[in-house]
PDB file of C-alpha atoms in Angstrom:
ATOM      1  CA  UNK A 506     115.063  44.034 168.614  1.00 50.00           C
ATOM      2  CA  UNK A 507     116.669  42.096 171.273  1.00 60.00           C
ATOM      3  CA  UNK A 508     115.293  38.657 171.941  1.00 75.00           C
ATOM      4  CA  UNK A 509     113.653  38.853 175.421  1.00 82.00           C
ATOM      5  CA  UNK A 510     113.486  35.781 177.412  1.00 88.00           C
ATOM      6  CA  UNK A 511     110.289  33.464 177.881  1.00 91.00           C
ATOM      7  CA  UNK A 512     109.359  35.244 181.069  1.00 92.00           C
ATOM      8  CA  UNK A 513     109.753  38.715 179.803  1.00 94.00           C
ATOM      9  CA  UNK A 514     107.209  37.666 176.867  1.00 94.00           C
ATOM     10  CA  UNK A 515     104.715  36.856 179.402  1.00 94.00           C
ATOM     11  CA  UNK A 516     104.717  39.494 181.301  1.00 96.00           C
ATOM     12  CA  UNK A 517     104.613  41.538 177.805  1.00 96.00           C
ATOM     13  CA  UNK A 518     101.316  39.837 177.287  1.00 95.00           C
ATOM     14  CA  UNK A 519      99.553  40.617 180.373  1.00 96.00           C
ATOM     15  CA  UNK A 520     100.663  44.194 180.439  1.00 97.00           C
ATOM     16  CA  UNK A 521      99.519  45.203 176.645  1.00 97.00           C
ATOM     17  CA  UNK A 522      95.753  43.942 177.961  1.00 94.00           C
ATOM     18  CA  UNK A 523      96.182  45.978 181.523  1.00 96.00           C
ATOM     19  CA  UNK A 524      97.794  48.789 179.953  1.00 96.00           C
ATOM     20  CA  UNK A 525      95.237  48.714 177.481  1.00 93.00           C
ATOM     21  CA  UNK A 526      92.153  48.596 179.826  1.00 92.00           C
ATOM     22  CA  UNK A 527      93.745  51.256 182.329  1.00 93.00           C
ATOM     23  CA  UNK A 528      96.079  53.133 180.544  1.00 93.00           C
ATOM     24  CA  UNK A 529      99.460  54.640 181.544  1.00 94.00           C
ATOM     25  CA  UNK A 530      98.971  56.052 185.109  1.00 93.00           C
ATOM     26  CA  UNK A 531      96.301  53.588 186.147  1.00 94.00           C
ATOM     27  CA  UNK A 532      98.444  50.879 185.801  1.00 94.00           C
ATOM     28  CA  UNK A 533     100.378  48.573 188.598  1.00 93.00           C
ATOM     29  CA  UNK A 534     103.347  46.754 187.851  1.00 95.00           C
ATOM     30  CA  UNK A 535     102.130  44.548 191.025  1.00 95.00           C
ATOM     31  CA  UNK A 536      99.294  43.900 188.989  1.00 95.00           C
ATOM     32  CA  UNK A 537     100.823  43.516 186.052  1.00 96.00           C
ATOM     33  CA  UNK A 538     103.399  40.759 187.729  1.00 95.00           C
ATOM     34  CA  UNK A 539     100.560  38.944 189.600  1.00 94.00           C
ATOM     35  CA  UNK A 540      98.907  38.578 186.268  1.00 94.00           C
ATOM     36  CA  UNK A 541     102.193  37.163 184.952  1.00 94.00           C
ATOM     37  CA  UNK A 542     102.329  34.832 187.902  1.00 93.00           C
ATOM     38  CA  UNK A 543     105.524  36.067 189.123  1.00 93.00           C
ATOM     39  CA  UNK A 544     106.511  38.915 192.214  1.00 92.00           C
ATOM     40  CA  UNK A 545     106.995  42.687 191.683  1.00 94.00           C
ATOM     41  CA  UNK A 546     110.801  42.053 192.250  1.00 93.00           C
ATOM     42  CA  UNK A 547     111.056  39.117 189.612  1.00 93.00           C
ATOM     43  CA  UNK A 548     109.181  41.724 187.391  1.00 94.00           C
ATOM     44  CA  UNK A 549     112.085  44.326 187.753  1.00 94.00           C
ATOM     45  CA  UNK A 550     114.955  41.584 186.695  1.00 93.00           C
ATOM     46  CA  UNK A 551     113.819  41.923 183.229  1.00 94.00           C
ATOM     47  CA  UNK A 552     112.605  45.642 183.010  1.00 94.00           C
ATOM     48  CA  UNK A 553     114.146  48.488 184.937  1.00 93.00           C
ATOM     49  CA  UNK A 554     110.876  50.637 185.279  1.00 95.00           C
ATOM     50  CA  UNK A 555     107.557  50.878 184.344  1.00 96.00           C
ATOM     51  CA  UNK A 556     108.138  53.340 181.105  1.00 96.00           C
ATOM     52  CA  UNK A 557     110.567  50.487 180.267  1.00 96.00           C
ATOM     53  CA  UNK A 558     107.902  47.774 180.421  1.00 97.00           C
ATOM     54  CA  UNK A 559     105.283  50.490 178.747  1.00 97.00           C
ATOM     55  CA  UNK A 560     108.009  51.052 175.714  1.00 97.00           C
ATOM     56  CA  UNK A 561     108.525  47.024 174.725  1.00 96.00           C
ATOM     57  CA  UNK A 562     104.642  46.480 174.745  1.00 97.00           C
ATOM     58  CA  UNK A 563     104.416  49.957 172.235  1.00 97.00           C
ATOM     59  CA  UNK A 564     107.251  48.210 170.210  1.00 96.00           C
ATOM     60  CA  UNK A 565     105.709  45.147 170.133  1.00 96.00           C
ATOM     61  CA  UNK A 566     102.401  46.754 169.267  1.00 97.00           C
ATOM     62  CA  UNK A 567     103.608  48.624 166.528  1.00 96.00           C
ATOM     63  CA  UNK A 568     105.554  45.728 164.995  1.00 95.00           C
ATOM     64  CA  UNK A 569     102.012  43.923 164.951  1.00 95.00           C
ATOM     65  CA  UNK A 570     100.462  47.248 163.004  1.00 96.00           C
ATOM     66  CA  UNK A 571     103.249  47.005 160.472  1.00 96.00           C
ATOM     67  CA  UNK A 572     103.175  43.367 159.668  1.00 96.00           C
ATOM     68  CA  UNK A 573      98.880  43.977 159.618  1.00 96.00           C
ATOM     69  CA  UNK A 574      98.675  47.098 157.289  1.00 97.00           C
ATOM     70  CA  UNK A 575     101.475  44.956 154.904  1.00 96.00           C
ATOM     71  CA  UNK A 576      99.255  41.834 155.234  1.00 96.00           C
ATOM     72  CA  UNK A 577      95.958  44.189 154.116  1.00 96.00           C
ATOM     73  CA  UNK A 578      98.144  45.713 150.975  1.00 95.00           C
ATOM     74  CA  UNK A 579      99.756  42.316 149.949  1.00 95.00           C
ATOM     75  CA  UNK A 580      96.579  40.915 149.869  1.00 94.00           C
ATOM     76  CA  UNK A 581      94.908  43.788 147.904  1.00 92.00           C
ATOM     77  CA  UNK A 582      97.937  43.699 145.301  1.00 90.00           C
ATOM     78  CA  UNK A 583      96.673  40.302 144.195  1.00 89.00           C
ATOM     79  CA  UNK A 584      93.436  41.437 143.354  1.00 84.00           C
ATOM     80  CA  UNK A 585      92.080  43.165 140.287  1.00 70.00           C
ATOM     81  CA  UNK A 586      91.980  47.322 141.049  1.00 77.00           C
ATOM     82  CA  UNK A 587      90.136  50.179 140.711  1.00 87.00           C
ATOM     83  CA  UNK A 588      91.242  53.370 142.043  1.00 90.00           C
ATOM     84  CA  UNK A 589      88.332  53.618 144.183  1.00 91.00           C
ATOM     85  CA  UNK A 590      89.159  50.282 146.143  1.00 92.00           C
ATOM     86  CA  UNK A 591      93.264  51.031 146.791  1.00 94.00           C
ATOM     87  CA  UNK A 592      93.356  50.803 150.207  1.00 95.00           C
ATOM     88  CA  UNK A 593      89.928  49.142 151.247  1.00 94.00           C
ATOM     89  CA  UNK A 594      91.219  46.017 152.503  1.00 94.00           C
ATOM     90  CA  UNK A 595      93.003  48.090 155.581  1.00 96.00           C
ATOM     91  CA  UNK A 596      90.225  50.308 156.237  1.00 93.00           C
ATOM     92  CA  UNK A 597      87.341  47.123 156.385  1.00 92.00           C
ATOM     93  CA  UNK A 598      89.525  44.799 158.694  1.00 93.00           C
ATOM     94  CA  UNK A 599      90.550  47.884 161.140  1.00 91.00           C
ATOM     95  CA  UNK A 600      87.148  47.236 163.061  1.00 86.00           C
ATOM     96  CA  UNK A 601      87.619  43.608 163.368  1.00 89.00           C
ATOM     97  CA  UNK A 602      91.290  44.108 164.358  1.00 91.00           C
ATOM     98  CA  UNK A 603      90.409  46.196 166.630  1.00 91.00           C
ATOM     99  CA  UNK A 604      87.818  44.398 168.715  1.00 88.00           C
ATOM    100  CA  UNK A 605      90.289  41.325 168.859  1.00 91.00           C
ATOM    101  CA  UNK A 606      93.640  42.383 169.344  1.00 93.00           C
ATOM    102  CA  UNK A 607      94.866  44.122 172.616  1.00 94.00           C
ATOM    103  CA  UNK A 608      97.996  45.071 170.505  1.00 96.00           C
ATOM    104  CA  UNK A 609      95.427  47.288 168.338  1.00 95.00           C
ATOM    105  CA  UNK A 610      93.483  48.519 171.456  1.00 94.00           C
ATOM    106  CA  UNK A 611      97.021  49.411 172.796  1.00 96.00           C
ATOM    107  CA  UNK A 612      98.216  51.182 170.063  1.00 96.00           C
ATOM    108  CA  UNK A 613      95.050  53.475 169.040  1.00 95.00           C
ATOM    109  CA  UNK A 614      94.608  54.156 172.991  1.00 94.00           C
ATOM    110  CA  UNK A 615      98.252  55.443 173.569  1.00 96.00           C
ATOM    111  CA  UNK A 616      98.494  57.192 170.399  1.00 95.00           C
ATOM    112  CA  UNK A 617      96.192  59.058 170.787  1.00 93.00           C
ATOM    113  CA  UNK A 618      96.238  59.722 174.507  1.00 91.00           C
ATOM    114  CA  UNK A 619      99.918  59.528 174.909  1.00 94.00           C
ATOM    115  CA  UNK A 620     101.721  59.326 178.915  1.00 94.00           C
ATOM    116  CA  UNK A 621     103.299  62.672 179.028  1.00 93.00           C
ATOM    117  CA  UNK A 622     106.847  61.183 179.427  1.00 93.00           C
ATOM    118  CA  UNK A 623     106.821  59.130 176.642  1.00 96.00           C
ATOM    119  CA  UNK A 624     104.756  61.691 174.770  1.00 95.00           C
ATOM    120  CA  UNK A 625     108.162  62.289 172.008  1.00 95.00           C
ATOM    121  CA  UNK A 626     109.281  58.902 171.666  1.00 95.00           C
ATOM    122  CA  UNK A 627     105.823  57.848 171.078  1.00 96.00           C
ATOM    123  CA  UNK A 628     104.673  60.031 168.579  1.00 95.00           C
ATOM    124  CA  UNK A 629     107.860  59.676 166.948  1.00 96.00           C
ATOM    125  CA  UNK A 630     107.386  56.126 166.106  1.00 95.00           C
ATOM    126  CA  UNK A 631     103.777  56.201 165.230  1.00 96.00           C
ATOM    127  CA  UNK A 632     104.756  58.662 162.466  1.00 96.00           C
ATOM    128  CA  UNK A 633     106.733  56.408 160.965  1.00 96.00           C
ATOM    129  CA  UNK A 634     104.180  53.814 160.818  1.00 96.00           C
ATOM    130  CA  UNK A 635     101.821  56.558 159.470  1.00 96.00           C
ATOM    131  CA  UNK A 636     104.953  57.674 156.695  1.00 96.00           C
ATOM    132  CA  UNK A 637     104.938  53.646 156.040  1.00 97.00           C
ATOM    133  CA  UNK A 638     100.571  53.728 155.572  1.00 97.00           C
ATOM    134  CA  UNK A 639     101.229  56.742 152.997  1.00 97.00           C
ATOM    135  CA  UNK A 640     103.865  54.925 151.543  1.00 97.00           C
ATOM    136  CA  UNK A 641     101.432  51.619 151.042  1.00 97.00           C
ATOM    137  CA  UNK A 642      98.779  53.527 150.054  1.00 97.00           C
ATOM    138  CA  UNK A 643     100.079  55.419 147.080  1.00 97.00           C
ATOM    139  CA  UNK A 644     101.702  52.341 145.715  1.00 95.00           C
ATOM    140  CA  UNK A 645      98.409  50.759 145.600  1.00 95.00           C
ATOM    141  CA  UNK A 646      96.429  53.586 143.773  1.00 95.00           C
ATOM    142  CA  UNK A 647      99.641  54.326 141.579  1.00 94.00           C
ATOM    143  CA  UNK A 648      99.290  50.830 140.081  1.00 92.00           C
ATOM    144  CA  UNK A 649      95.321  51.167 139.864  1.00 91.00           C
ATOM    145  CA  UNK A 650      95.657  54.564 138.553  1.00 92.00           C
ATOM    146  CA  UNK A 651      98.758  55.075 137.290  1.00 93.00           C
ATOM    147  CA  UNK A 652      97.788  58.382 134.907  1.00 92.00           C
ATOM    148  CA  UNK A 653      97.294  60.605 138.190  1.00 93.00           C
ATOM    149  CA  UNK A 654      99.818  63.816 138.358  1.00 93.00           C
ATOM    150  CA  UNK A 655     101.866  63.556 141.347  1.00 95.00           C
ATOM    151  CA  UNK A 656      99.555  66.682 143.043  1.00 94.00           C
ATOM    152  CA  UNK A 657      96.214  64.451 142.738  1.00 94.00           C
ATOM    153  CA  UNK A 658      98.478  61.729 144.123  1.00 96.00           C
ATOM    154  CA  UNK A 659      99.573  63.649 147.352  1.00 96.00           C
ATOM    155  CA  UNK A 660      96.053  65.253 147.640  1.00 96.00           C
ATOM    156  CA  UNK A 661      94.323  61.943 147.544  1.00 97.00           C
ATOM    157  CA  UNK A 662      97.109  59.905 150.242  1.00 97.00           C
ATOM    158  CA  UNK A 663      95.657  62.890 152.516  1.00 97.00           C
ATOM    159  CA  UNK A 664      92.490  61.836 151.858  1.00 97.00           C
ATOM    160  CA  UNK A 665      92.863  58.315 152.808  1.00 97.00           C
ATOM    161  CA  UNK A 666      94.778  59.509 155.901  1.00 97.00           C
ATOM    162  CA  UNK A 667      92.153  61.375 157.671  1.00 96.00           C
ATOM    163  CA  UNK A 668      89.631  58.613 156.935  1.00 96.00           C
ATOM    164  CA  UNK A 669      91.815  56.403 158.668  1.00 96.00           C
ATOM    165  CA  UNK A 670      92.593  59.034 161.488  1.00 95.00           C
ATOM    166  CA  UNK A 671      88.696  59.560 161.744  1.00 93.00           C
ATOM    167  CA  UNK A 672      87.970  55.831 161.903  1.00 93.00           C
ATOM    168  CA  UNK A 673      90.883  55.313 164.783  1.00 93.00           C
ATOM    169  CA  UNK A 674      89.016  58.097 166.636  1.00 92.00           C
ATOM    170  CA  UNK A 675      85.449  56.524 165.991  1.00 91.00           C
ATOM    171  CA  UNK A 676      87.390  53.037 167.228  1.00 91.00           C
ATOM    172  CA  UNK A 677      88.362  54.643 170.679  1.00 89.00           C
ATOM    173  CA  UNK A 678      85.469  56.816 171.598  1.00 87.00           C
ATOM    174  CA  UNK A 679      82.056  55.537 169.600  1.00 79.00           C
ATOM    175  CA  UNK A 680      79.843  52.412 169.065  1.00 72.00           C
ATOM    176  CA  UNK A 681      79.960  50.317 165.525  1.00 76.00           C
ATOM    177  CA  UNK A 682      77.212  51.625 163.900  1.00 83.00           C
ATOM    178  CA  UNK A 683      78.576  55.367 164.101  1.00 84.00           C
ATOM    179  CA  UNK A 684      81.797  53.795 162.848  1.00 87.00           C
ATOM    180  CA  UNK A 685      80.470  52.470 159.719  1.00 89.00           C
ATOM    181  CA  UNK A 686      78.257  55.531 159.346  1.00 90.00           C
ATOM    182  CA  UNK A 687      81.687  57.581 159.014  1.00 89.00           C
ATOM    183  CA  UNK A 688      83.568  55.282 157.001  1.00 91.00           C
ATOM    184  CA  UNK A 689      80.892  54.719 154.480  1.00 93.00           C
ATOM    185  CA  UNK A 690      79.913  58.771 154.309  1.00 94.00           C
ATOM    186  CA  UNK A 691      84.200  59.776 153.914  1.00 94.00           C
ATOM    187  CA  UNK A 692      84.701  56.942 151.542  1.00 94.00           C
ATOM    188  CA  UNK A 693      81.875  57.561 149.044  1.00 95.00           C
ATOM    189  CA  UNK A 694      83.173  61.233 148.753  1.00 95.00           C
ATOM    190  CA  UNK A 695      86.511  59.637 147.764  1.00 95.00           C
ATOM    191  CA  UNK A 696      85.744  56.898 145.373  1.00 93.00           C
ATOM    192  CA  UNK A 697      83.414  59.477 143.488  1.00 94.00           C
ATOM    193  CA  UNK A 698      86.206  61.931 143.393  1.00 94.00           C
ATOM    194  CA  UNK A 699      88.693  58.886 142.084  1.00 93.00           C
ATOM    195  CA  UNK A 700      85.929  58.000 139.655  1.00 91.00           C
ATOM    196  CA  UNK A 701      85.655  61.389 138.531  1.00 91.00           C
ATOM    197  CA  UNK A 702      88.775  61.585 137.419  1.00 88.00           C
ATOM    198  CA  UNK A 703      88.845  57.590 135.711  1.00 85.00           C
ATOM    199  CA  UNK A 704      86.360  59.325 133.776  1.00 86.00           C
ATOM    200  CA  UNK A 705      88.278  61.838 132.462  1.00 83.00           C
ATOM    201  CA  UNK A 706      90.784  59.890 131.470  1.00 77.00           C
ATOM    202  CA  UNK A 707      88.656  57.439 129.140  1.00 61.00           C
TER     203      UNK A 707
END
């Protein structure tokens, strides 16, 4: 990524927090520029437009997601695993994430309700972070669970996928307690399936 000046990092941290709170088409780059304590005009002589401004906060989003989710997985790595906990650390810190980072709010909010000329560019790059999750994911139940056929593998990385796509959802459009309602309900159905199976193995 090109290094952007000190000026164009400010105004990249105002706009993830408006863009965040008002989305795509509700958002004013005067706004945006009186927030950065600058003019409209000063605004323009480091971004061209507003999808331009809209794309380096998305970048810069999704460059905090990556460097999160690899944080989550080094960290579970260096603890002692059972099938049934691969992947926990990303799924119990997504909440907390979420309520304090705009970057987070940002992300979730335009993935999933996308400006329609950005729609390509932006789905685009959030399936490669999702192709990077999978990839994560089945590293860390490989090496808790390293007897499971490549089949059970696949099945089970889908699995963990749409509990994280139903918890992102929950996130965006319902309160805490439904949140943890979800999570808890989706994840007990895995870990006994992944139990299940460390069973018949003994």
């Amino acid at each position: 990524m090109k290094k952007r000046s000190a000026s164009a990092d400010r105004i990249c941290a105002v706009a993830v927090g408006h863009f965040s709170e008002h989305g795509y088409d509700g958002s004013s780059l005067s706004d945006i520029a009186e927030l950065a304590g600058m003019r409209k005009a000063s605004l323009y002589s480091h971004f061209d437009s507003k999808d331009d401004l809209f794309l380096a906060v998305f970048a810069d989003a999704l460059l905090e997601e990556h460097s999160f989710m690899q944080q989550c997985f080094d960290d579970e790595a260096a603890l002692q695993q059972v099938p049934q906990q691969a992947g926990a650390l990303y799924c119990d810190r997504m909440a907390q994430r979420y309520g304090q980072s705009p970057h987070a709010r940002f992300l979730l909010r335009t993935v999933y309700l996308p400006p329609q000329v950005l729609r390509d560019h932006i789905t685009g790059a959030y399936r490669a972070l999702l192709d990077q999750l999978e990839r994560h994911y089945a590293a860390s139940l490989v090496h808790a669970a390293p007897w499971l056929t490549q089949p059970r593998l696949a099945l089970y990385v889908q699995a963990y996928l749409g509990i994280i796509d139903s918890m992102q959802v929950e996130l965006i459009y319902a309160d805490g307690a439904a949140l943890q309602q979800r999570h808890a309900a989706l994840w007990q159905i895995l870990s006994d399936s992944l139990a299940t199976a460390a069973q018949q193995q003994a």
